[in-house]
Amino acid sequence: MCKLCRSAGPNRRSFLKFAAAGAAATAALPTFLSGPAAAQSLPQGVGQQGRRTLIRGGHVMSMDPAIGDFERGDVLLEGSRILEIAPSIDAPDAAVIEAGGRIVMPGFIDTHHHQFETALRSFLPNGIMYATPEREGARNYLDDILGKLSVVYRPDDVYISELFGGISQLDAGVTTVHDVSQIHHSPAHSDAAIRGLRDAGRRGVFGYFEGYGADAQYPQDARRIRDEHFSSDDQMLTMIMGGEAYLPDVDPLDLWRLGQELDLPIALHVVGSLGMAETMDRLIPHFTDRHLFIHMTGMSDAAWQRTREVGAHVSLSVPIEMQMRHGMPPIQKALDMGIAPSLSVDVECTMTADFFTQMRGAMTLQRAFANQAALEGAEDAPTLLTSRDVLEFATVNGAKDLWLDHKVGSLSPGKEADIILLDAEALNVAPLNNAPGAVVNLMERSNVETVLSAGEIRKWKGEMVGFDLLALTDQITRSRDYLFETAGIERSLFD
């Protein structure tokens, strides 16, 4: 202990006096300061068919303009679905989740995440996508992550990264993911990715993208995968066809036609810094409303205009785009074109997969552009994004961009109950003065108190439900060790 700390410390008499006063003050505090249901045990049967659940007394932010918001409101569920939202609901037969002091809202939706890279978290904190002369010898994404590490994945490595990454995002309130799994080195790798998504217990969209090696069956294995795993679209997992425009010796139109044949949406990375603008311009006549374009950096006005005309979708990964040299995130371009984007986290080898980071990144970048234009006297300075706007990107727009808006994205009667309860009485938020602003500008993963996926409780009072996290952490650590050793890459904690 430093001298200042010792000299400033209380003596025994003053300490006892302070402790007694503190105990008396604590006893006088209202009980809600420790949570409205701190002692509430996990309700039984929640999410089961026919079982009703009442989420009672929360600050309800429905994200549905027809429903609106309630400073104090109730949400009634039956099984996996939302029955009713109102200021007060009488449901004496329902299990009750007390939500006083909590913001109740739909879960976040991640429209692009390379979840197989979970074991590689933070390995590339300072890297960019590709090698450049001014960074000679520095690690980069294409050479080191995809070129060296991803090629040594076994199916078991795929599985644990998918599972661990999914649980981690549930912990952060992300209830739906589009997993862009570029790890299809064999049918067994594909099956492992799907199994990991399923075992995480949340809604997922399996993105069937490329793989590497002699056993790779991309893209033709899409037919088997569709038949075996996605024969019904009415399930927690659905499928998107990867239709990249940059793969060597693969015509993107062949991939797009296969997706159309299988009645699947098509997703692809669109990155100007990889020289894709000319390729995308050639593909303009083939854009449809079943396309999801990821990044859209550096694209021509013609490509943007066609995207708007046909109703194609755009996913932005603003923090990663700024970090890894994709090109300037086109948040303002999308807004100028009347295209409301969704948000996505991209790669955890470089940056966190929580959605508070994504929302803040998108909002602050756009406002920086708009504020600077206003300061420079521009008559047509862009309108500033609001907290509510980026919440829509993270929920409603995410559902639309994954063709799931009939199921999730808002708290609406008839939709499935993918719901999060955020602690608005926590030290970093209280006192609550503006709910959208608190979620976007103040909150973090620790505020995600309870998470429901299709009505089932996956996180309860700050703790994940149904997983042995210590065993899973050991498993992903062993996978990490194997991947680096096999790829011949040394790790250093402090480089």
Short mmCIF file of C-alpha atoms in Angstrom, two decimals, residues 10-488:
data_model
loop_
_atom_site.label_atom_id
_atom_site.label_comp_id
_atom_site.label_asym_id
_atom_site.label_seq_id
_atom_site.Cartn_x
_atom_site.Cartn_y
_atom_site.Cartn_z
CA PRO A 10 -9.37 5.39 8.86
CA ASN A 11 -8.30 4.24 12.32
CA ARG A 12 -10.22 1.40 13.97
CA ARG A 13 -12.63 3.71 15.83
CA SER A 14 -13.51 5.75 12.76
CA PHE A 15 -13.81 2.57 10.70
CA LEU A 16 -16.33 1.05 13.13
CA LYS A 17 -18.27 4.29 13.20
CA PHE A 18 -18.29 4.41 9.39
CA ALA A 19 -19.31 0.76 9.10
CA ALA A 20 -22.21 1.19 11.52
CA ALA A 21 -23.46 4.23 9.66
CA GLY A 22 -23.13 2.40 6.36
CA ALA A 23 -25.09 -0.59 7.65
CA ALA A 24 -27.90 1.66 8.83
CA ALA A 25 -27.97 3.48 5.51
CA THR A 26 -28.00 0.21 3.58
CA ALA A 27 -30.90 -1.09 5.64
CA ALA A 28 -32.87 2.05 4.78
CA LEU A 29 -32.31 1.74 1.02
CA PRO A 30 -35.25 0.63 -1.11
CA THR A 31 -34.90 -2.99 -2.16
CA PHE A 32 -35.06 -2.25 -5.91
CA LEU A 33 -31.47 -0.97 -5.82
CA SER A 34 -30.29 -4.56 -5.68
CA GLY A 35 -32.65 -5.56 -8.48
CA PRO A 36 -36.42 -5.98 -8.50
CA ALA A 37 -36.17 -9.75 -8.41
CA ALA A 38 -32.72 -10.43 -7.04
CA ALA A 39 -33.97 -13.53 -5.26
CA GLN A 40 -36.31 -14.66 -8.05
CA SER A 41 -35.50 -18.20 -9.10
CA LEU A 42 -35.52 -19.38 -12.68
CA PRO A 43 -39.16 -19.80 -13.75
CA GLN A 44 -39.95 -23.32 -14.87
CA GLY A 45 -41.41 -24.31 -18.23
CA VAL A 46 -40.84 -20.95 -19.90
CA GLY A 47 -40.91 -21.36 -23.68
CA GLN A 48 -42.66 -24.71 -23.65
CA GLN A 49 -45.73 -25.12 -25.80
CA GLY A 50 -48.84 -23.88 -24.02
CA ARG A 51 -46.90 -22.32 -21.13
CA ARG A 52 -47.60 -18.63 -20.63
CA THR A 53 -44.98 -16.20 -19.36
CA LEU A 54 -45.51 -12.61 -18.24
CA ILE A 55 -42.58 -10.20 -18.43
CA ARG A 56 -43.92 -7.63 -15.99
CA GLY A 57 -43.29 -3.98 -15.31
CA GLY A 58 -40.38 -3.22 -17.64
CA HIS A 59 -39.54 -0.22 -19.80
CA VAL A 60 -40.82 -1.78 -23.03
CA MET A 61 -39.22 -0.66 -26.28
CA SER A 62 -41.05 -2.71 -28.89
CA MET A 63 -39.36 -1.39 -32.07
CA ASP A 64 -42.78 -1.80 -33.70
CA PRO A 65 -44.40 1.56 -34.55
CA ALA A 66 -47.84 -0.02 -34.38
CA ILE A 67 -47.20 -1.10 -30.79
CA GLY A 68 -45.06 1.77 -29.53
CA ASP A 69 -43.20 2.01 -26.24
CA PHE A 70 -44.33 1.79 -22.63
CA GLU A 71 -42.61 3.50 -19.74
CA ARG A 72 -44.05 0.67 -17.71
CA GLY A 73 -45.42 -2.27 -19.62
CA ASP A 74 -46.00 -6.00 -19.72
CA VAL A 75 -45.21 -8.56 -22.41
CA LEU A 76 -47.20 -11.82 -22.43
CA LEU A 77 -45.77 -14.90 -24.12
CA GLU A 78 -47.20 -18.30 -24.87
CA GLY A 79 -44.61 -20.91 -25.63
CA SER A 80 -42.20 -19.40 -28.12
CA ARG A 81 -44.42 -16.55 -29.28
CA ILE A 82 -45.50 -13.10 -28.17
CA LEU A 83 -49.22 -12.88 -27.37
CA GLU A 84 -49.75 -9.34 -26.13
CA ILE A 85 -47.98 -6.13 -25.17
CA ALA A 86 -49.78 -3.56 -23.02
CA PRO A 87 -49.31 -1.23 -20.05
CA SER A 88 -50.75 -3.92 -17.82
CA ILE A 89 -51.78 -7.52 -18.50
CA ASP A 90 -53.73 -9.79 -16.17
CA ALA A 91 -52.39 -13.33 -16.55
CA PRO A 92 -52.71 -15.15 -13.22
CA ASP A 93 -51.74 -18.51 -14.76
CA ALA A 94 -48.45 -17.23 -16.22
CA ALA A 95 -44.93 -17.65 -14.98
CA VAL A 96 -43.66 -14.19 -14.09
CA ILE A 97 -40.39 -12.48 -14.95
CA GLU A 98 -40.16 -9.27 -12.97
CA ALA A 99 -38.71 -6.55 -15.22
CA GLY A 100 -38.89 -3.41 -13.08
CA GLY A 101 -35.94 -1.16 -13.86
CA ARG A 102 -35.14 -3.18 -16.97
CA ILE A 103 -35.40 -2.18 -20.62
CA VAL A 104 -37.30 -4.91 -22.45
CA MET A 105 -36.62 -5.03 -26.19
CA PRO A 106 -35.99 -7.41 -29.09
CA GLY A 107 -32.62 -9.13 -29.22
CA PHE A 108 -29.89 -7.80 -31.48
CA ILE A 109 -29.40 -9.32 -34.94
CA ASP A 110 -25.90 -9.78 -36.40
CA THR A 111 -26.04 -10.04 -40.20
CA HIS A 112 -22.43 -11.11 -40.85
CA HIS A 113 -20.08 -12.93 -38.48
CA HIS A 114 -17.20 -15.33 -39.20
CA GLN A 115 -17.98 -17.34 -36.13
CA PHE A 116 -15.53 -20.15 -36.88
CA GLU A 117 -12.75 -17.71 -35.94
CA THR A 118 -13.76 -17.53 -32.27
CA ALA A 119 -10.65 -19.51 -31.27
CA LEU A 120 -8.54 -16.80 -32.94
CA ARG A 121 -9.92 -13.93 -30.86
CA SER A 122 -7.64 -10.88 -30.63
CA PHE A 123 -4.84 -12.56 -32.58
CA LEU A 124 -4.93 -9.82 -35.25
CA PRO A 125 -5.59 -6.68 -33.18
CA ASN A 126 -3.56 -4.35 -35.39
CA GLY A 127 -3.86 -6.11 -38.73
CA ILE A 128 -5.53 -5.15 -41.97
CA MET A 129 -6.99 -7.38 -44.64
CA TYR A 130 -3.99 -7.81 -46.92
CA ALA A 131 -0.25 -7.34 -47.17
CA THR A 132 1.02 -3.91 -48.21
CA PRO A 133 4.56 -2.60 -48.84
CA GLU A 134 4.47 -0.17 -45.93
CA ARG A 135 3.61 -3.01 -43.56
CA GLU A 136 6.09 -5.59 -44.83
CA GLY A 137 6.16 -8.63 -42.60
CA ALA A 138 3.11 -7.59 -40.58
CA ARG A 139 0.38 -10.15 -40.13
CA ASN A 140 -2.77 -9.69 -42.19
CA TYR A 141 -6.16 -11.32 -42.51
CA LEU A 142 -5.97 -12.94 -45.95
CA ASP A 143 -2.51 -14.46 -45.50
CA ASP A 144 -2.51 -15.42 -41.83
CA ILE A 145 -6.14 -16.01 -40.80
CA LEU A 146 -7.52 -17.47 -44.02
CA GLY A 147 -4.29 -18.61 -45.67
CA LYS A 148 -2.58 -20.33 -42.72
CA LEU A 149 -4.91 -20.85 -39.77
CA SER A 150 -8.28 -21.58 -41.33
CA VAL A 151 -6.90 -24.33 -43.58
CA VAL A 152 -5.86 -26.52 -40.62
CA TYR A 153 -9.29 -26.56 -38.93
CA ARG A 154 -10.71 -29.97 -38.13
CA PRO A 155 -14.49 -30.43 -37.80
CA ASP A 156 -14.11 -30.44 -34.01
CA ASP A 157 -12.36 -27.06 -34.17
CA VAL A 158 -15.20 -25.69 -36.25
CA TYR A 159 -17.77 -27.01 -33.78
CA ILE A 160 -16.29 -25.51 -30.61
CA SER A 161 -15.70 -22.10 -32.18
CA GLU A 162 -19.26 -22.02 -33.50
CA LEU A 163 -20.71 -23.09 -30.17
CA PHE A 164 -18.53 -20.89 -27.96
CA GLY A 165 -19.03 -17.85 -30.20
CA GLY A 166 -22.78 -18.37 -30.23
CA ILE A 167 -23.03 -18.64 -26.45
CA SER A 168 -20.85 -15.56 -26.08
CA GLN A 169 -23.10 -13.51 -28.32
CA LEU A 170 -26.20 -14.71 -26.49
CA ASP A 171 -24.52 -13.45 -23.33
CA ALA A 172 -24.28 -10.04 -25.06
CA GLY A 173 -27.93 -10.01 -26.17
CA VAL A 174 -27.38 -11.02 -29.81
CA THR A 175 -30.20 -13.50 -30.39
CA THR A 176 -29.73 -14.02 -34.16
CA VAL A 177 -26.59 -14.43 -36.26
CA HIS A 178 -25.74 -14.86 -39.92
CA ASP A 179 -22.69 -17.11 -39.66
CA VAL A 180 -20.49 -16.55 -42.72
CA SER A 181 -18.60 -19.79 -42.32
CA GLN A 182 -15.75 -19.88 -44.87
CA ILE A 183 -14.61 -23.18 -43.44
CA HIS A 184 -16.23 -25.81 -45.65
CA HIS A 185 -13.16 -27.97 -46.21
CA SER A 186 -15.37 -31.09 -46.27
CA PRO A 187 -19.00 -32.06 -45.68
CA ALA A 188 -17.97 -32.97 -42.12
CA HIS A 189 -16.80 -29.39 -41.55
CA SER A 190 -20.15 -28.10 -42.81
CA ASP A 191 -22.09 -30.45 -40.54
CA ALA A 192 -19.96 -29.41 -37.56
CA ALA A 193 -20.69 -25.74 -38.19
CA ILE A 194 -24.41 -26.42 -38.32
CA ARG A 195 -24.28 -28.54 -35.16
CA GLY A 196 -22.42 -25.79 -33.30
CA LEU A 197 -24.97 -23.18 -34.37
CA ARG A 198 -27.82 -25.43 -33.27
CA ASP A 199 -26.31 -26.39 -29.92
CA ALA A 200 -25.85 -22.73 -28.94
CA GLY A 201 -29.63 -22.54 -28.65
CA ARG A 202 -30.26 -19.33 -30.55
CA ARG A 203 -31.59 -18.33 -33.94
CA GLY A 204 -29.03 -18.67 -36.70
CA VAL A 205 -28.63 -18.30 -40.43
CA PHE A 206 -26.05 -20.70 -41.81
CA GLY A 207 -24.05 -18.96 -44.54
CA TYR A 208 -22.64 -21.62 -46.86
CA PHE A 209 -19.45 -20.09 -48.22
CA GLU A 210 -16.21 -21.53 -49.61
CA GLY A 211 -13.71 -24.00 -48.19
CA TYR A 212 -10.22 -25.23 -49.05
CA GLY A 213 -8.49 -28.53 -49.76
CA ALA A 214 -9.02 -31.76 -51.64
CA ASP A 215 -12.14 -32.72 -49.66
CA ALA A 216 -13.98 -29.45 -50.18
CA GLN A 217 -17.36 -29.96 -51.81
CA TYR A 218 -18.32 -26.29 -52.23
CA PRO A 219 -20.59 -25.31 -53.87
CA GLN A 220 -22.28 -28.55 -54.93
CA ASP A 221 -22.74 -29.80 -51.35
CA ALA A 222 -25.31 -27.04 -50.92
CA ARG A 223 -27.97 -29.41 -52.24
CA ARG A 224 -27.25 -32.06 -49.58
CA ILE A 225 -27.04 -29.46 -46.81
CA ARG A 226 -30.33 -27.90 -47.88
CA ASP A 227 -32.08 -31.30 -47.97
CA GLU A 228 -30.61 -32.69 -44.72
CA HIS A 229 -30.58 -29.64 -42.47
CA PHE A 230 -32.86 -26.97 -43.94
CA SER A 231 -35.75 -28.78 -45.59
CA SER A 232 -38.09 -26.51 -43.61
CA ASP A 233 -37.78 -22.75 -43.34
CA ASP A 234 -39.90 -22.84 -40.17
CA GLN A 235 -37.09 -23.65 -37.74
CA MET A 236 -34.52 -21.87 -35.60
CA LEU A 237 -31.83 -22.32 -38.27
CA THR A 238 -32.16 -21.19 -41.86
CA MET A 239 -29.68 -21.04 -44.74
CA ILE A 240 -28.09 -18.48 -47.06
CA MET A 241 -26.01 -19.31 -50.13
CA GLY A 242 -22.55 -17.74 -50.25
CA GLY A 243 -22.10 -16.16 -53.67
CA GLU A 244 -18.73 -14.44 -53.60
CA ALA A 245 -17.63 -12.42 -56.63
CA TYR A 246 -13.87 -12.71 -55.98
CA LEU A 247 -13.20 -16.47 -55.89
CA PRO A 248 -10.65 -17.66 -58.46
CA ASP A 249 -11.98 -19.94 -61.19
CA VAL A 250 -15.58 -19.58 -59.95
CA ASP A 251 -18.20 -17.63 -61.86
CA PRO A 252 -20.33 -15.82 -59.26
CA LEU A 253 -23.36 -16.20 -61.50
CA ASP A 254 -23.07 -19.98 -61.15
CA LEU A 255 -23.22 -19.57 -57.37
CA TRP A 256 -26.14 -17.18 -57.62
CA ARG A 257 -28.04 -19.55 -59.92
CA LEU A 258 -27.47 -22.42 -57.49
CA GLY A 259 -28.86 -20.30 -54.66
CA GLN A 260 -31.90 -19.44 -56.76
CA GLU A 261 -32.39 -23.10 -57.68
CA LEU A 262 -32.41 -24.00 -53.98
CA ASP A 263 -34.67 -21.04 -53.12
CA LEU A 264 -31.99 -19.50 -50.91
CA PRO A 265 -31.01 -15.87 -50.41
CA ILE A 266 -27.49 -15.02 -51.59
CA ALA A 267 -24.83 -13.14 -49.60
CA LEU A 268 -21.40 -11.87 -50.61
CA HIS A 269 -18.60 -9.59 -49.49
CA VAL A 270 -18.37 -6.41 -51.55
CA VAL A 271 -15.07 -4.66 -50.79
CA GLY A 272 -13.72 -1.81 -52.87
CA SER A 273 -10.17 -2.06 -51.54
CA LEU A 274 -9.99 -5.58 -53.01
CA GLY A 275 -10.69 -4.16 -56.47
CA MET A 276 -14.28 -5.40 -56.69
CA ALA A 277 -16.00 -2.29 -58.08
CA GLU A 278 -15.59 -3.29 -61.73
CA THR A 279 -16.76 -6.85 -61.04
CA MET A 280 -19.86 -5.63 -59.22
CA ASP A 281 -20.68 -3.26 -62.06
CA ARG A 282 -20.66 -6.21 -64.47
CA LEU A 283 -23.07 -8.05 -62.16
CA ILE A 284 -25.53 -5.14 -61.85
CA PRO A 285 -28.13 -6.69 -64.20
CA HIS A 286 -28.30 -9.71 -61.89
CA PHE A 287 -28.93 -7.93 -58.58
CA THR A 288 -32.17 -9.00 -56.88
CA ASP A 289 -34.04 -8.42 -53.65
CA ARG A 290 -32.65 -11.77 -52.47
CA HIS A 291 -29.09 -10.43 -52.27
CA LEU A 292 -27.27 -9.33 -49.11
CA PHE A 293 -24.23 -7.18 -49.91
CA ILE A 294 -21.71 -7.08 -47.06
CA HIS A 295 -19.62 -3.89 -46.64
CA MET A 296 -20.34 -2.20 -50.03
CA THR A 297 -17.22 -0.05 -49.69
CA GLY A 298 -15.98 1.78 -52.78
CA MET A 299 -18.85 0.82 -55.07
CA SER A 300 -20.06 2.91 -58.01
CA ASP A 301 -23.18 5.04 -58.00
CA ALA A 302 -24.64 2.64 -60.56
CA ALA A 303 -24.21 -0.31 -58.19
CA TRP A 304 -25.83 1.64 -55.37
CA GLN A 305 -28.71 2.76 -57.56
CA ARG A 306 -29.39 -0.80 -58.69
CA THR A 307 -29.20 -2.01 -55.09
CA ARG A 308 -31.92 0.47 -54.18
CA GLU A 309 -34.04 -0.23 -57.27
CA VAL A 310 -34.26 -3.98 -56.70
CA GLY A 311 -34.43 -3.82 -52.90
CA ALA A 312 -31.15 -5.65 -52.25
CA HIS A 313 -29.87 -5.55 -48.66
CA VAL A 314 -26.72 -3.99 -47.18
CA SER A 315 -24.85 -5.09 -44.05
CA LEU A 316 -22.25 -2.73 -42.58
CA SER A 317 -19.45 -3.70 -40.17
CA VAL A 318 -18.41 -0.14 -39.37
CA PRO A 319 -15.70 -0.70 -36.71
CA ILE A 320 -13.98 -3.45 -38.72
CA GLU A 321 -14.29 -1.52 -41.98
CA MET A 322 -12.50 1.39 -40.35
CA GLN A 323 -9.92 -0.86 -38.69
CA MET A 324 -8.99 -3.27 -41.50
CA ARG A 325 -8.84 -1.06 -44.62
CA HIS A 326 -12.01 -2.17 -46.36
CA GLY A 327 -12.53 1.46 -47.38
CA MET A 328 -14.59 4.17 -45.71
CA PRO A 329 -17.77 2.63 -44.28
CA PRO A 330 -20.57 3.77 -46.61
CA ILE A 331 -23.03 4.60 -43.85
CA GLN A 332 -23.83 8.02 -45.30
CA LYS A 333 -24.01 6.70 -48.86
CA ALA A 334 -26.55 4.09 -47.80
CA LEU A 335 -28.66 6.72 -46.03
CA ASP A 336 -28.42 9.12 -48.98
CA MET A 337 -29.69 6.33 -51.25
CA GLY A 338 -32.61 5.63 -48.92
CA ILE A 339 -31.19 2.25 -47.90
CA ALA A 340 -31.44 1.45 -44.21
CA PRO A 341 -28.55 -0.93 -43.45
CA SER A 342 -28.19 -3.65 -40.89
CA LEU A 343 -25.13 -4.08 -38.67
CA SER A 344 -22.63 -6.90 -38.33
CA VAL A 345 -19.51 -7.69 -36.34
CA ASP A 346 -17.38 -9.50 -38.96
CA VAL A 347 -14.26 -10.96 -37.29
CA GLU A 348 -13.38 -11.48 -33.63
CA CYS A 349 -9.72 -12.04 -34.49
CA THR A 350 -9.64 -8.24 -34.53
CA MET A 351 -12.61 -6.81 -32.62
CA THR A 352 -15.40 -7.68 -30.19
CA ALA A 353 -18.66 -9.23 -31.33
CA ASP A 354 -20.97 -7.25 -29.02
CA PHE A 355 -23.58 -4.98 -30.57
CA PHE A 356 -23.09 -1.98 -28.33
CA THR A 357 -19.77 -1.50 -30.12
CA GLN A 358 -21.45 -1.85 -33.52
CA MET A 359 -24.20 0.67 -32.76
CA ARG A 360 -21.84 3.25 -31.30
CA GLY A 361 -19.41 2.82 -34.18
CA ALA A 362 -22.08 3.42 -36.82
CA MET A 363 -23.65 6.34 -35.00
CA THR A 364 -20.48 8.22 -34.13
CA LEU A 365 -18.95 7.85 -37.60
CA GLN A 366 -22.06 9.15 -39.36
CA ARG A 367 -22.41 12.02 -36.91
CA ALA A 368 -18.74 12.91 -37.41
CA PHE A 369 -19.39 13.28 -41.14
CA ALA A 370 -22.59 15.23 -40.62
CA ASN A 371 -21.21 17.49 -37.89
CA GLN A 372 -18.13 18.37 -39.92
CA ALA A 373 -20.28 19.22 -42.94
CA ALA A 374 -22.42 21.48 -40.76
CA LEU A 375 -19.35 23.18 -39.28
CA GLU A 376 -18.04 23.83 -42.78
CA GLY A 377 -21.29 25.58 -43.65
CA ALA A 378 -22.75 22.97 -46.01
CA GLU A 379 -26.37 23.79 -46.81
CA ASP A 380 -27.13 20.12 -47.34
CA ALA A 381 -25.36 18.71 -44.29
CA PRO A 382 -26.68 15.20 -43.55
CA THR A 383 -29.28 14.66 -40.87
CA LEU A 384 -27.73 13.30 -37.69
CA LEU A 385 -28.40 9.68 -36.85
CA THR A 386 -30.16 9.13 -33.53
CA SER A 387 -29.96 6.36 -30.97
CA ARG A 388 -33.33 5.11 -32.15
CA ASP A 389 -32.07 4.93 -35.74
CA VAL A 390 -29.15 2.64 -34.92
CA LEU A 391 -31.34 0.50 -32.68
CA GLU A 392 -33.49 -0.10 -35.75
CA PHE A 393 -30.37 -1.04 -37.71
CA ALA A 394 -29.52 -3.56 -34.98
CA THR A 395 -32.97 -5.15 -34.71
CA VAL A 396 -35.66 -4.45 -37.32
CA ASN A 397 -33.26 -3.99 -40.24
CA GLY A 398 -31.25 -7.03 -39.24
CA ALA A 399 -34.38 -9.16 -39.38
CA LYS A 400 -35.30 -7.79 -42.81
CA ASP A 401 -31.81 -8.36 -44.18
CA LEU A 402 -31.90 -12.01 -43.12
CA TRP A 403 -35.46 -12.49 -44.40
CA LEU A 404 -36.66 -13.13 -40.85
CA ASP A 405 -38.77 -10.02 -40.20
CA HIS A 406 -41.91 -12.15 -40.17
CA LYS A 407 -40.45 -13.91 -37.13
CA VAL A 408 -38.24 -11.50 -35.16
CA GLY A 409 -36.81 -7.99 -35.02
CA SER A 410 -39.56 -6.37 -32.96
CA LEU A 411 -41.82 -7.13 -30.02
CA SER A 412 -45.00 -7.75 -31.97
CA PRO A 413 -47.87 -10.14 -31.25
CA GLY A 414 -47.40 -13.29 -33.30
CA LYS A 415 -43.62 -12.98 -33.58
CA GLU A 416 -41.23 -15.28 -31.79
CA ALA A 417 -40.00 -14.22 -28.37
CA ASP A 418 -36.37 -13.30 -28.94
CA ILE A 419 -36.22 -10.81 -26.08
CA ILE A 420 -33.54 -9.19 -23.93
CA LEU A 421 -33.82 -7.48 -20.55
CA LEU A 422 -31.21 -4.78 -19.99
CA ASP A 423 -30.38 -3.53 -16.51
CA ALA A 424 -31.12 0.21 -16.46
CA GLU A 425 -30.43 0.47 -12.72
CA ALA A 426 -26.81 -0.58 -13.06
CA LEU A 427 -24.02 1.71 -11.97
CA ASN A 428 -23.14 2.70 -15.54
CA VAL A 429 -26.72 3.66 -16.48
CA ALA A 430 -28.75 4.87 -13.47
CA PRO A 431 -30.65 7.10 -13.30
CA LEU A 432 -32.44 6.25 -16.55
CA ASN A 433 -33.47 9.33 -18.50
CA ASN A 434 -33.71 8.10 -22.09
CA ALA A 435 -34.08 4.43 -22.97
CA PRO A 436 -32.71 4.37 -26.56
CA GLY A 437 -29.87 6.65 -25.54
CA ALA A 438 -28.98 4.50 -22.56
CA VAL A 439 -28.84 1.33 -24.66
CA VAL A 440 -26.73 2.81 -27.45
CA ASN A 441 -24.51 5.28 -25.60
CA LEU A 442 -24.09 3.87 -22.10
CA MET A 443 -24.62 0.13 -22.03
CA GLU A 444 -22.30 -2.82 -22.52
CA ARG A 445 -22.41 -6.62 -22.25
CA SER A 446 -22.69 -6.47 -18.43
CA ASN A 447 -26.10 -4.76 -18.73
CA VAL A 448 -27.59 -7.77 -20.54
CA GLU A 449 -29.31 -9.41 -17.60
CA THR A 450 -31.77 -11.89 -19.14
CA VAL A 451 -32.06 -13.31 -22.66
CA LEU A 452 -34.88 -15.34 -24.19
CA SER A 453 -34.56 -17.14 -27.51
CA ALA A 454 -37.84 -18.37 -29.00
CA GLY A 455 -39.30 -17.94 -25.52
CA GLU A 456 -36.70 -20.08 -23.74
CA ILE A 457 -34.44 -18.52 -21.13
CA ARG A 458 -30.79 -18.67 -22.23
CA LYS A 459 -29.40 -16.12 -19.78
CA TRP A 460 -30.91 -15.46 -16.37
CA LYS A 461 -29.95 -12.69 -13.96
CA GLY A 462 -26.54 -12.32 -15.55
CA GLU A 463 -25.69 -16.02 -15.83
CA MET A 464 -25.83 -18.28 -18.88
CA VAL A 465 -28.21 -21.21 -18.51
CA GLY A 466 -27.47 -24.80 -19.49
CA PHE A 467 -23.77 -24.65 -20.37
CA ASP A 468 -20.62 -25.84 -18.61
CA LEU A 469 -18.59 -22.76 -19.47
CA LEU A 470 -15.42 -23.98 -17.75
CA ALA A 471 -15.40 -27.18 -19.80
CA LEU A 472 -16.15 -25.28 -23.01
CA THR A 473 -13.40 -22.77 -22.29
CA ASP A 474 -10.96 -25.63 -21.83
CA GLN A 475 -12.14 -27.17 -25.09
CA ILE A 476 -11.72 -23.99 -27.15
CA THR A 477 -8.32 -23.35 -25.58
CA ARG A 478 -7.13 -26.79 -26.63
CA SER A 479 -8.50 -26.13 -30.11
CA ARG A 480 -6.63 -22.82 -30.21
CA ASP A 481 -3.39 -24.54 -29.23
CA TYR A 482 -3.80 -27.16 -31.96
CA LEU A 483 -4.56 -24.57 -34.66
CA PHE A 484 -1.51 -22.42 -33.96
CA GLU A 485 0.84 -25.36 -33.53
CA THR A 486 -0.34 -27.03 -36.74
CA ALA A 487 -0.21 -23.78 -38.72
CA GLY A 488 3.31 -23.12 -37.42
#
